[in-house]
Amino acid sequence: MKVRRSERLIDMTHYLLDHPHELISLTFFAKRYESAKSSISEDLAIIKKTFRERGTGLLDTIPGAAGGVIFVPMISKEEAKEYVVALSERLSEQDRLLPGGYVYLSDLLGEPELLRQVGRIIASKYLGEKIDAVMTVATKGVPIAQAVSYYLNVPFVIVRRDSKITEGSTVSVNYVSGSSERIEKMELSKRSLKRGSRVLVVDDFMKGGGTINGMQGLIEEFEAELVGVTVFAEAKFRGERAVKKYNSLLFVEDVNTQTKTISVVPGNYFDEE
Amino acid sequence: MKVRRSERLIDMTHYLLDHPHELISLTFFAKRYESAKSSISEDLAIIKKTFRERGTGLLDTIPGAAGGVIFVPMISKEEAKEYVVALSERLSEQDRLLPGGYVYLSDLLGEPELLRQVGRIIASKYLGEKIDAVMTVATKGVPIAQAVSYYLNVPFVIVRRDSKITEGSTVSVNYVSGSSERIEKMELSKRSLKRGSRVLVVDDFMKGGGTINGMQGLIEEFEAELVGVTVFAEAKFRGERAVKKYNSLLFVEDVNTQTKTISVVPGNYFDEE
């Protein structure tokens, strides 16, 4: 039974949103809805226009026999900024201050709506890049990695500080923890990353950058390639950071344990390049 | 400027999919598209029909001044079964066998498409239940919890085996690890769960059920309520399990380290109740 345009538009929208960065042929949709390719083309033009106008993302059309469409989720810089400004206010809440000047983030990193937006914002920074995997370190980076992985539609891999029997053989590196200047160890399951993979590194929080630097070392061990680094929040750091190039959504510019105030502003994600 | 029906349908579909389990008023959509509520009602009827026919989920209409629509994602039992059968074949791959009879799962639990489906399948088991939070234990349960949390649109909380300074005050319980019969400790940040919350527990793997049992203890400590337990995979266990009632998507019925074979079948999720 032929499917009506209105129903096609609804289901195609759903399908595209669920399959970002995936080439979908016109034939696939034509079969799915028992409709002519010409009708499908018209549908896609309407979806493309709406996605663009609403800031949902880009719908790239690949012409030819092997062609089709690819949905690339994105967020406009203005919308991203607006969201991150609101987020920086939430992070500045006084009761987030923990002993030692740490900031409590765990509640935020468990909110699906926040993770969706953060995933979309981080993924938007790498629109033109080929990325094969997202890498993070257990435990707090995992939600960020998964959120980004949903929008890039590539797997995420989790580096661990403690070896687990359920990981199989691993490759490990030592790294200098920036905050404590101790030598620590991190490892990644051998089979989790292919040689030559292009890897995006994400994490929840960066101080000295030692952990991120460790992940860069692991990427080298796997003969893979680093595409970029984005952290949810960075803290002010006295001294030289182990990582030179990174993006941060938020910047914790000051934590005062005496006056019990936290000052958070948008990070360098929004700087002009 | 008034928005055309086709564009409304596309954007409403996107909006509903991004806001599951959330009451959205007709007024909200009417304003968003500068369209009459009667047109919005017609749009929603078309979306409701398409979502039902395609197995995307239910669109519940709440009448009255405070009314609107709620999108409830779901998957049909047939589609879920088909997916899990294919998954059980992937889990049975010989090279997943690790020393000690463990099964390598980390690659699967880093695949966005798998996590989307697993999240939808687990969430569908609790369609009629009020759930305030999803709980899991670090690290391997986190992707499952996040996936389910996306579909239920409620936060997830992460129980830890090791205390972290960035968690603030915690509540801890001791539990008996089923596999090793050792006494272990797990803890949860005090501010992460409100008293009286209705909690869904998920995890990647269950053997004796000791870890799940520990989480049940934590839920009691928080004076919260357990709604249910679902694990991605359960292993055969000799002896009495610490957890009586649970759902499993997959059942590892046999692991033979001699012949190097793993046998995985769909779990009790699909049993008739």
Coordinates of C-alpha atoms in Angstrom, one line a residue:
Chain A
M1 CA 0.0 0.0 0.0
K2 CA 1.3 3.4 -1.0
V3 CA 2.0 5.7 1.9
R4 CA 0.7 9.2 1.9
R5 CA 3.1 12.2 1.9
S6 CA 2.3 13.3 5.4
E7 CA 3.0 9.9 6.8
R8 CA 6.2 9.6 4.8
L9 CA 7.5 12.9 6.1
I10 CA 6.9 11.9 9.7
D11 CA 8.5 8.5 9.4
M12 CA 11.4 9.8 7.3
T13 CA 12.1 12.5 9.8
H14 CA 12.2 9.8 12.5
Y15 CA 14.4 7.5 10.4
L16 CA 16.9 10.3 9.6
L17 CA 17.2 11.5 13.2
D18 CA 17.9 7.9 14.3
H19 CA 20.5 7.4 11.6
P20 CA 22.8 10.5 11.6
H21 CA 25.9 10.5 9.3
E22 CA 24.6 7.5 7.5
L23 CA 24.1 7.4 3.7
I24 CA 20.5 6.4 3.0
S25 CA 19.6 5.6 -0.6
L26 CA 16.4 6.9 -2.2
T27 CA 15.7 3.3 -3.2
F28 CA 15.5 2.4 0.5
F29 CA 12.9 5.0 1.2
A30 CA 11.0 4.3 -2.1
K31 CA 10.7 0.6 -1.0
R32 CA 9.8 1.5 2.5
Y33 CA 6.9 3.6 1.4
E34 CA 6.1 1.9 -1.9
S35 CA 6.4 5.3 -3.5
A36 CA 8.2 6.7 -6.6
K37 CA 11.7 8.0 -6.2
S38 CA 10.5 11.3 -7.5
S39 CA 8.1 11.6 -4.7
I40 CA 10.8 10.7 -2.2
S41 CA 13.0 13.4 -3.7
E42 CA 10.3 16.0 -3.1
D43 CA 9.8 14.8 0.5
L44 CA 13.5 15.1 1.2
A45 CA 13.6 18.6 -0.2
I46 CA 10.9 19.6 2.2
I47 CA 12.7 18.0 5.1
K48 CA 16.0 19.6 4.1
K49 CA 14.4 23.0 4.1
T50 CA 12.6 22.5 7.5
F51 CA 15.8 21.0 9.1
R52 CA 17.8 24.0 7.9
E53 CA 15.2 26.6 9.0
R54 CA 14.7 25.0 12.4
G55 CA 18.4 24.5 13.1
T56 CA 18.0 20.7 13.3
G57 CA 20.9 20.0 10.9
L58 CA 21.9 19.6 7.3
L59 CA 20.5 17.1 4.8
D60 CA 23.3 16.5 2.3
T61 CA 22.2 15.1 -1.0
I62 CA 24.6 12.8 -2.8
P63 CA 23.7 12.4 -6.5
G64 CA 24.2 9.4 -8.7
A65 CA 23.4 5.7 -8.6
A66 CA 25.3 5.2 -5.3
G67 CA 23.8 8.3 -3.9
G68 CA 21.2 9.2 -1.4
V69 CA 21.0 11.5 1.6
I70 CA 23.0 12.0 4.8
F71 CA 21.6 13.7 7.8
V72 CA 24.2 15.8 9.7
P73 CA 22.9 17.0 13.1
M74 CA 24.0 20.4 14.1
I75 CA 23.2 23.4 16.3
S76 CA 23.7 27.0 15.4
K77 CA 26.4 28.9 17.3
E78 CA 23.7 31.3 18.7
E79 CA 21.6 28.4 20.0
A80 CA 24.6 26.7 21.4
K81 CA 25.8 29.9 23.1
E82 CA 22.4 30.5 24.6
Y83 CA 22.3 27.0 26.0
V84 CA 25.8 27.2 27.5
V85 CA 25.2 30.6 29.1
A86 CA 22.2 29.1 30.9
L87 CA 24.3 26.1 31.8
S88 CA 27.1 28.3 33.2
E89 CA 24.5 29.9 35.6
R90 CA 23.5 26.5 36.8
L91 CA 27.1 25.5 37.4
S92 CA 27.7 28.7 39.4
E93 CA 25.1 27.6 42.0
Q94 CA 26.7 28.0 45.4
D95 CA 25.7 24.5 46.7
R96 CA 27.8 22.9 44.0
L97 CA 30.9 23.8 45.8
L98 CA 32.6 20.7 47.4
P99 CA 35.5 20.6 49.9
G100 CA 38.8 21.1 48.1
G101 CA 37.3 23.5 45.6
Y102 CA 35.7 20.8 43.4
V103 CA 32.4 21.4 41.6
Y104 CA 29.6 18.9 41.8
L105 CA 28.5 18.0 38.3
S106 CA 27.1 14.4 38.6
D107 CA 23.5 15.5 38.6
L108 CA 23.9 17.5 35.4
L109 CA 25.8 14.6 33.7
G110 CA 22.8 12.4 34.4
E111 CA 20.2 14.6 32.8
P112 CA 19.1 13.3 29.4
E113 CA 18.1 16.7 28.0
L114 CA 21.4 18.2 29.0
L115 CA 23.3 15.3 27.5
R116 CA 21.4 15.6 24.2
Q117 CA 22.2 19.2 23.9
V118 CA 25.9 18.8 24.9
G119 CA 26.2 15.9 22.5
R120 CA 24.8 18.0 19.7
I121 CA 27.0 21.0 20.6
I122 CA 30.2 19.0 20.7
A123 CA 29.4 17.1 17.5
S124 CA 28.7 20.4 15.7
K125 CA 32.3 21.4 16.2
Y126 CA 33.5 18.5 14.0
L127 CA 31.1 18.8 11.1
G128 CA 33.6 18.5 8.4
E129 CA 35.9 15.9 10.0
K130 CA 36.0 12.2 9.5
I131 CA 35.7 10.6 12.9
D132 CA 35.8 6.9 13.6
A133 CA 35.5 6.7 17.4
V134 CA 34.9 8.9 20.4
M135 CA 37.3 8.2 23.4
T136 CA 36.9 9.0 27.0
V137 CA 38.1 7.9 30.4
A138 CA 35.9 6.1 33.0
T139 CA 33.6 7.1 34.8
K140 CA 32.5 10.6 34.4
G141 CA 33.4 11.1 30.8
V142 CA 31.2 8.2 29.7
P143 CA 27.9 10.1 29.5
I144 CA 29.5 12.8 27.4
A145 CA 31.1 10.3 25.1
Q146 CA 27.9 8.5 24.6
A147 CA 26.0 11.7 23.9
V148 CA 28.5 12.7 21.2
S149 CA 28.6 9.2 19.8
Y150 CA 24.8 9.3 19.3
Y151 CA 25.1 12.4 17.1
L152 CA 28.2 11.3 15.2
N153 CA 26.9 7.8 14.9
V154 CA 30.3 6.2 15.7
P155 CA 31.2 4.0 18.6
F156 CA 32.8 5.3 21.8
V157 CA 35.6 3.6 23.7
I158 CA 36.3 3.8 27.4
V159 CA 39.8 4.1 28.8
R160 CA 40.1 2.7 32.4
R161 CA 42.3 3.4 35.3
D162 CA 41.8 0.0 36.7
S163 CA 42.2 -3.2 34.7
K164 CA 39.1 -5.3 34.5
I165 CA 39.0 -9.0 33.6
T166 CA 36.1 -8.4 31.3
E167 CA 38.2 -6.2 29.0
G168 CA 40.5 -8.9 27.6
S169 CA 44.0 -7.9 26.6
T170 CA 44.7 -4.2 27.1
V171 CA 47.3 -1.7 26.1
S172 CA 48.4 0.6 28.9
V173 CA 50.3 3.9 29.2
N174 CA 51.6 5.8 32.2
Y175 CA 50.8 9.5 32.5
V176 CA 51.4 12.3 34.9
S177 CA 48.2 13.4 36.7
G178 CA 48.3 17.1 36.4
S179 CA 46.6 17.9 39.6
S180 CA 48.6 15.6 41.9
E181 CA 51.7 15.2 39.8
R182 CA 51.6 11.5 40.5
I183 CA 52.4 8.9 37.9
E184 CA 49.3 6.9 37.0
K185 CA 48.3 4.3 34.6
M186 CA 45.4 4.0 32.1
E187 CA 44.5 1.2 29.7
L188 CA 42.3 0.4 26.8
S189 CA 41.1 -2.9 25.6
K190 CA 43.2 -4.0 22.7
R191 CA 40.3 -4.8 20.4
S192 CA 38.4 -1.6 21.0
L193 CA 40.3 0.6 18.6
K194 CA 41.4 -0.2 15.0
R195 CA 44.8 1.0 13.8
G196 CA 44.5 4.3 11.9
S197 CA 41.2 5.2 13.5
R198 CA 40.5 8.9 13.7
V199 CA 39.6 9.6 17.3
L200 CA 37.8 12.5 19.1
V201 CA 38.6 12.7 22.8
V202 CA 36.0 14.1 25.2
D203 CA 35.9 14.3 29.0
D204 CA 33.8 16.0 31.7
F205 CA 36.5 18.1 33.4
M206 CA 40.0 19.2 32.7
K207 CA 42.5 20.8 35.1
G208 CA 46.1 20.2 34.2
G209 CA 45.2 18.1 31.2
G210 CA 47.2 15.1 32.4
T211 CA 44.4 12.6 31.8
I212 CA 43.8 14.0 28.3
N213 CA 47.5 13.8 27.6
G214 CA 47.4 10.1 28.7
M215 CA 44.7 9.4 26.2
Q216 CA 46.7 11.1 23.5
G217 CA 49.5 8.7 24.4
L218 CA 47.1 5.7 24.1
I219 CA 46.0 6.9 20.7
E220 CA 49.6 6.9 19.6
E221 CA 50.1 3.4 21.0
F222 CA 47.2 2.2 18.9
E223 CA 48.7 4.0 15.8
A224 CA 45.5 6.0 15.6
E225 CA 45.0 9.6 15.0
L226 CA 43.7 12.4 17.2
V227 CA 41.1 14.6 15.6
G228 CA 40.4 16.9 18.5
V229 CA 39.7 17.3 22.2
T230 CA 36.6 18.8 23.8
V231 CA 35.8 18.9 27.5
F232 CA 32.6 19.8 29.2
A233 CA 34.3 22.1 31.6
E234 CA 37.8 23.3 32.2
A235 CA 39.2 24.8 35.4
K236 CA 41.7 27.7 35.7
F237 CA 45.1 26.1 35.9
R238 CA 48.3 27.7 37.2
G239 CA 51.3 26.5 35.2
E240 CA 51.6 24.9 31.8
R241 CA 48.9 22.6 30.6
A242 CA 49.9 19.2 29.2
V243 CA 47.4 19.7 26.4
K244 CA 47.7 22.7 24.1
K245 CA 44.8 22.4 21.8
Y246 CA 41.3 21.7 23.1
N247 CA 37.8 23.1 23.2
S248 CA 35.8 23.6 26.4
L249 CA 32.1 24.3 26.7
L250 CA 32.5 25.9 30.1
F251 CA 35.2 27.6 32.0
V252 CA 35.3 27.6 35.8
E253 CA 37.2 30.9 36.2
D254 CA 37.0 31.1 39.9
V255 CA 36.2 29.0 42.9
N256 CA 36.3 30.7 46.3
T257 CA 36.0 28.3 49.2
Q258 CA 36.0 31.3 51.7
T259 CA 33.1 33.2 50.2
K260 CA 31.6 29.9 48.9
T261 CA 31.2 31.2 45.3
I262 CA 31.8 29.6 42.0
S263 CA 32.1 31.6 38.8
V264 CA 31.5 29.8 35.6
V265 CA 31.4 31.3 32.1
P266 CA 31.3 29.9 28.5
G267 CA 34.5 28.2 27.5
N268 CA 36.8 28.6 24.5
Y269 CA 34.4 26.7 22.3
F270 CA 32.9 30.0 21.3
D271 CA 36.1 31.9 20.6
E272 CA 36.6 33.0 17.1
E273 CA 39.2 30.9 15.3
Chain B
M1 CA 4.6 33.7 9.3
K2 CA 2.3 30.7 9.3
V3 CA 4.1 27.4 8.8
R4 CA 2.8 24.9 6.3
R5 CA 1.5 21.5 7.4
S6 CA 4.3 19.5 5.9
E7 CA 6.9 21.6 7.8
R8 CA 4.9 21.4 11.0
L9 CA 4.7 17.6 10.7
I10 CA 8.5 17.4 10.3
D11 CA 9.4 19.7 13.1
M12 CA 6.7 18.3 15.5
T13 CA 8.0 14.8 14.9
H14 CA 11.5 16.0 15.8
Y15 CA 10.3 17.9 18.9
L16 CA 8.2 14.9 20.2
L17 CA 11.0 12.4 19.7
D18 CA 13.4 14.8 21.6
H19 CA 10.9 15.2 24.5
P20 CA 9.5 11.8 25.3
H21 CA 7.2 11.4 28.3
E22 CA 6.8 15.1 28.5
L23 CA 3.4 16.8 28.4
I24 CA 3.4 19.3 25.5
S25 CA 0.4 21.7 25.3
L26 CA -1.3 22.4 22.0
T27 CA -0.8 26.1 22.8
F28 CA 3.0 25.5 22.6
F29 CA 2.8 24.1 19.1
A30 CA 0.2 26.6 18.0
K31 CA 2.6 29.4 19.0
R32 CA 5.7 27.7 17.6
Y33 CA 4.0 27.5 14.2
E34 CA 1.6 30.5 14.4
S35 CA -1.1 28.1 13.5
A36 CA -4.6 27.4 14.8
K37 CA -5.0 24.8 17.5
S38 CA -7.5 23.0 15.3
S39 CA -4.7 22.5 12.7
I40 CA -2.3 21.4 15.4
S41 CA -4.9 18.8 16.5
E42 CA -5.1 17.5 13.0
D43 CA -1.4 17.3 12.7
L44 CA -1.1 15.3 15.9
A45 CA -3.8 12.9 14.7
I46 CA -1.7 12.1 11.7
I47 CA 1.5 11.8 13.7
K48 CA -0.3 9.5 16.2
K49 CA -1.5 7.2 13.4
T50 CA 2.0 7.1 11.8
F51 CA 3.8 6.5 15.1
R52 CA 1.4 3.6 15.9
E53 CA 1.6 2.0 12.5
R54 CA 5.4 2.2 12.3
G55 CA 5.9 1.0 15.9
T56 CA 7.6 4.3 16.9
G57 CA 5.5 4.7 20.0
L58 CA 2.2 6.0 21.4
L59 CA 1.0 9.6 21.3
D60 CA -1.3 10.1 24.3
T61 CA -3.8 12.9 24.1
I62 CA -4.7 14.6 27.4
P63 CA -7.9 16.6 27.0
G64 CA -8.8 19.9 28.8
A65 CA -7.2 23.2 29.4
A66 CA -4.1 21.7 31.1
G67 CA -4.0 19.0 28.4
G68 CA -1.8 18.3 25.4
V69 CA 0.1 15.3 24.1
I70 CA 2.7 13.0 25.6
F71 CA 4.9 10.9 23.4
V72 CA 5.7 7.5 24.8
P73 CA 8.5 5.7 22.8
M74 CA 8.0 1.9 22.5
I75 CA 8.9 -1.1 20.5
S76 CA 6.7 -4.0 19.6
K77 CA 7.4 -7.3 21.2
E78 CA 8.1 -8.8 17.7
E79 CA 10.5 -6.1 16.7
A80 CA 12.3 -6.4 20.1
K81 CA 12.5 -10.1 19.8
E82 CA 13.9 -10.0 16.3
Y83 CA 16.6 -7.5 17.4
V84 CA 17.5 -9.5 20.5
V85 CA 17.8 -12.8 18.5
A86 CA 20.2 -11.1 16.1
L87 CA 22.1 -9.7 19.1
S88 CA 22.3 -13.2 20.8
E89 CA 24.1 -14.4 17.6
R90 CA 26.6 -11.6 17.8
L91 CA 27.2 -12.5 21.5
S92 CA 27.8 -16.1 20.6
E93 CA 30.8 -15.2 18.4
Q94 CA 33.7 -17.4 19.5
D95 CA 36.3 -14.6 19.8
R96 CA 34.2 -13.0 22.6
L97 CA 35.3 -15.7 25.0
L98 CA 37.8 -14.3 27.6
P99 CA 39.9 -16.2 30.1
G100 CA 37.8 -17.3 33.1
G101 CA 34.7 -17.8 30.9
Y102 CA 33.9 -14.1 30.7
V103 CA 32.3 -12.7 27.6
Y104 CA 33.6 -9.6 25.9
L105 CA 30.8 -7.0 25.6
S106 CA 32.6 -3.6 25.7
D107 CA 32.5 -3.1 21.9
L108 CA 28.7 -3.7 21.8
L109 CA 28.1 -1.3 24.7
G110 CA 29.8 1.4 22.8
E111 CA 27.7 1.2 19.7
P112 CA 25.1 4.0 19.4
E113 CA 22.7 2.0 17.3
L114 CA 22.7 -0.9 19.7
L115 CA 22.3 1.4 22.7
R116 CA 19.4 3.2 21.1
Q117 CA 17.6 -0.1 20.5
V118 CA 18.4 -1.6 23.9
G119 CA 17.2 1.7 25.6
R120 CA 14.0 1.5 23.7
I121 CA 13.4 -2.2 24.4
I122 CA 14.1 -1.8 28.2
A123 CA 12.0 1.4 28.4
S124 CA 9.1 -0.4 26.7
K125 CA 8.9 -2.9 29.6
Y126 CA 7.8 -0.1 31.9
L127 CA 5.3 1.8 29.8
G128 CA 2.7 2.1 32.5
E129 CA 5.0 2.7 35.4
K130 CA 5.9 6.0 37.0
I131 CA 9.7 6.2 37.1
D132 CA 11.8 9.1 38.5
A133 CA 15.3 7.8 38.0
V134 CA 17.4 5.0 36.4
M135 CA 20.1 3.6 38.6
T136 CA 23.2 1.6 37.6
V137 CA 26.7 0.9 38.9
A138 CA 29.9 2.2 37.3
T139 CA 31.3 1.6 34.8
K140 CA 29.8 -0.9 32.4
G141 CA 26.2 -0.2 33.4
V142 CA 26.4 3.5 32.5
P143 CA 25.8 3.3 28.7
I144 CA 22.7 1.1 29.4
A145 CA 21.4 3.5 32.0
Q146 CA 21.9 6.5 29.8
A147 CA 20.2 4.8 26.8
V148 CA 17.1 4.0 28.9
S149 CA 17.2 7.4 30.5
Y150 CA 17.0 9.0 27.0
Y151 CA 13.7 7.1 26.3
L152 CA 12.1 7.6 29.7
N153 CA 13.4 11.2 29.9
V154 CA 14.4 10.9 33.5
P155 CA 17.8 11.3 35.0
F156 CA 20.2 8.4 35.7
V157 CA 22.4 8.0 38.8
I158 CA 25.6 6.1 39.0
V159 CA 26.6 4.0 42.0
R160 CA 30.3 3.7 42.6
R161 CA 32.5 1.1 44.1
D162 CA 35.2 3.7 44.9
S163 CA 34.5 7.0 46.5
K164 CA 35.4 10.1 44.5
I165 CA 36.0 13.5 46.0
T166 CA 33.9 15.0 43.2
E167 CA 30.7 13.2 44.5
G168 CA 30.4 15.1 47.8
S169 CA 28.8 13.3 50.7
T170 CA 27.7 9.8 49.9
V171 CA 25.6 7.0 51.4
S172 CA 27.2 3.6 51.3
V173 CA 26.2 0.0 51.8
N174 CA 28.0 -3.3 52.0
Y175 CA 27.0 -6.2 49.8
V176 CA 28.1 -9.7 49.1
S177 CA 29.6 -10.0 45.6
G178 CA 27.8 -13.2 44.3
S179 CA 30.6 -14.4 42.2
S180 CA 33.5 -14.1 44.7
E181 CA 31.4 -14.1 47.9
R182 CA 33.5 -11.2 49.1
I183 CA 32.0 -8.3 51.1
E184 CA 32.3 -5.2 49.0
K185 CA 31.1 -1.6 49.4
M186 CA 29.2 0.6 47.0
E187 CA 28.1 4.2 47.4
L188 CA 25.9 6.9 45.9
S189 CA 26.2 10.6 46.2
K190 CA 23.7 11.8 48.8
R191 CA 22.2 14.5 46.6
S192 CA 21.7 12.3 43.6
L193 CA 18.4 10.7 44.7
K194 CA 15.4 12.3 46.3
R195 CA 13.5 10.4 49.1
G196 CA 10.5 8.6 47.7
S197 CA 11.9 8.4 44.1
R198 CA 10.7 5.5 42.0
V199 CA 13.8 3.8 40.7
L200 CA 14.5 1.5 37.8
V201 CA 17.8 -0.5 38.2
V202 CA 19.7 -1.6 35.1
D203 CA 23.1 -3.2 34.5
D204 CA 25.1 -4.8 31.8
F205 CA 25.6 -8.2 33.3
M206 CA 24.3 -10.3 36.2
K207 CA 25.7 -13.5 37.6
G208 CA 24.8 -14.1 41.2
G209 CA 22.9 -10.8 41.5
G210 CA 25.0 -9.5 44.4
T211 CA 25.6 -6.1 42.8
I212 CA 21.9 -5.6 42.0
N213 CA 21.1 -6.6 45.5
G214 CA 23.5 -4.0 46.8
M215 CA 21.7 -1.4 44.7
Q216 CA 18.4 -2.5 46.2
G217 CA 20.0 -1.9 49.6
L218 CA 21.0 1.6 48.6
I219 CA 17.5 2.3 47.4
E220 CA 16.2 1.4 50.8
E221 CA 18.8 3.6 52.4
F222 CA 17.5 6.5 50.3
E223 CA 13.9 5.7 51.3
A224 CA 13.3 5.3 47.6
E225 CA 11.3 2.6 45.8
L226 CA 12.4 -0.1 43.4
V227 CA 10.2 -0.3 40.3
G228 CA 12.1 -3.1 38.5
V229 CA 15.4 -4.5 37.5
T230 CA 16.5 -5.2 33.9
V231 CA 19.9 -6.4 32.8
F232 CA 21.4 -6.6 29.3
A233 CA 22.6 -10.1 29.8
E234 CA 22.5 -12.7 32.6
A235 CA 24.7 -15.7 33.0
K236 CA 23.7 -19.2 34.2
F237 CA 24.2 -19.3 38.0
R238 CA 24.5 -22.4 40.2
G239 CA 22.9 -21.7 43.6
E240 CA 20.4 -19.2 44.7
R241 CA 20.4 -15.7 43.2
A242 CA 20.4 -12.7 45.5
V243 CA 17.8 -11.2 43.3
K244 CA 14.5 -12.9 42.6
K245 CA 12.6 -10.7 40.2
Y246 CA 14.4 -9.2 37.1
N247 CA 14.3 -9.1 33.4
S248 CA 17.1 -10.0 31.1
L249 CA 17.4 -9.3 27.4
L250 CA 20.0 -12.0 26.9
F251 CA 20.8 -15.3 28.6
V252 CA 24.3 -16.7 28.4
E253 CA 23.3 -20.3 28.8
D254 CA 26.6 -21.9 28.3
V255 CA 30.3 -20.9 28.1
N256 CA 32.7 -23.7 27.3
T257 CA 36.3 -22.7 27.6
Q258 CA 37.5 -26.1 26.3
T259 CA 35.6 -26.1 23.0
K260 CA 35.7 -22.2 23.1
T261 CA 32.0 -21.8 22.5
I262 CA 29.5 -19.4 23.9
S263 CA 25.8 -20.0 23.6
V264 CA 23.5 -17.0 24.0
V265 CA 19.8 -16.9 23.7
P266 CA 17.1 -14.3 24.4
G267 CA 16.5 -13.7 28.1
N268 CA 13.4 -13.8 30.2
Y269 CA 12.3 -10.4 29.0
F270 CA 10.3 -12.3 26.4
D271 CA 8.7 -14.8 28.7
E272 CA 4.9 -14.6 29.0
E273 CA 3.8 -13.1 32.3

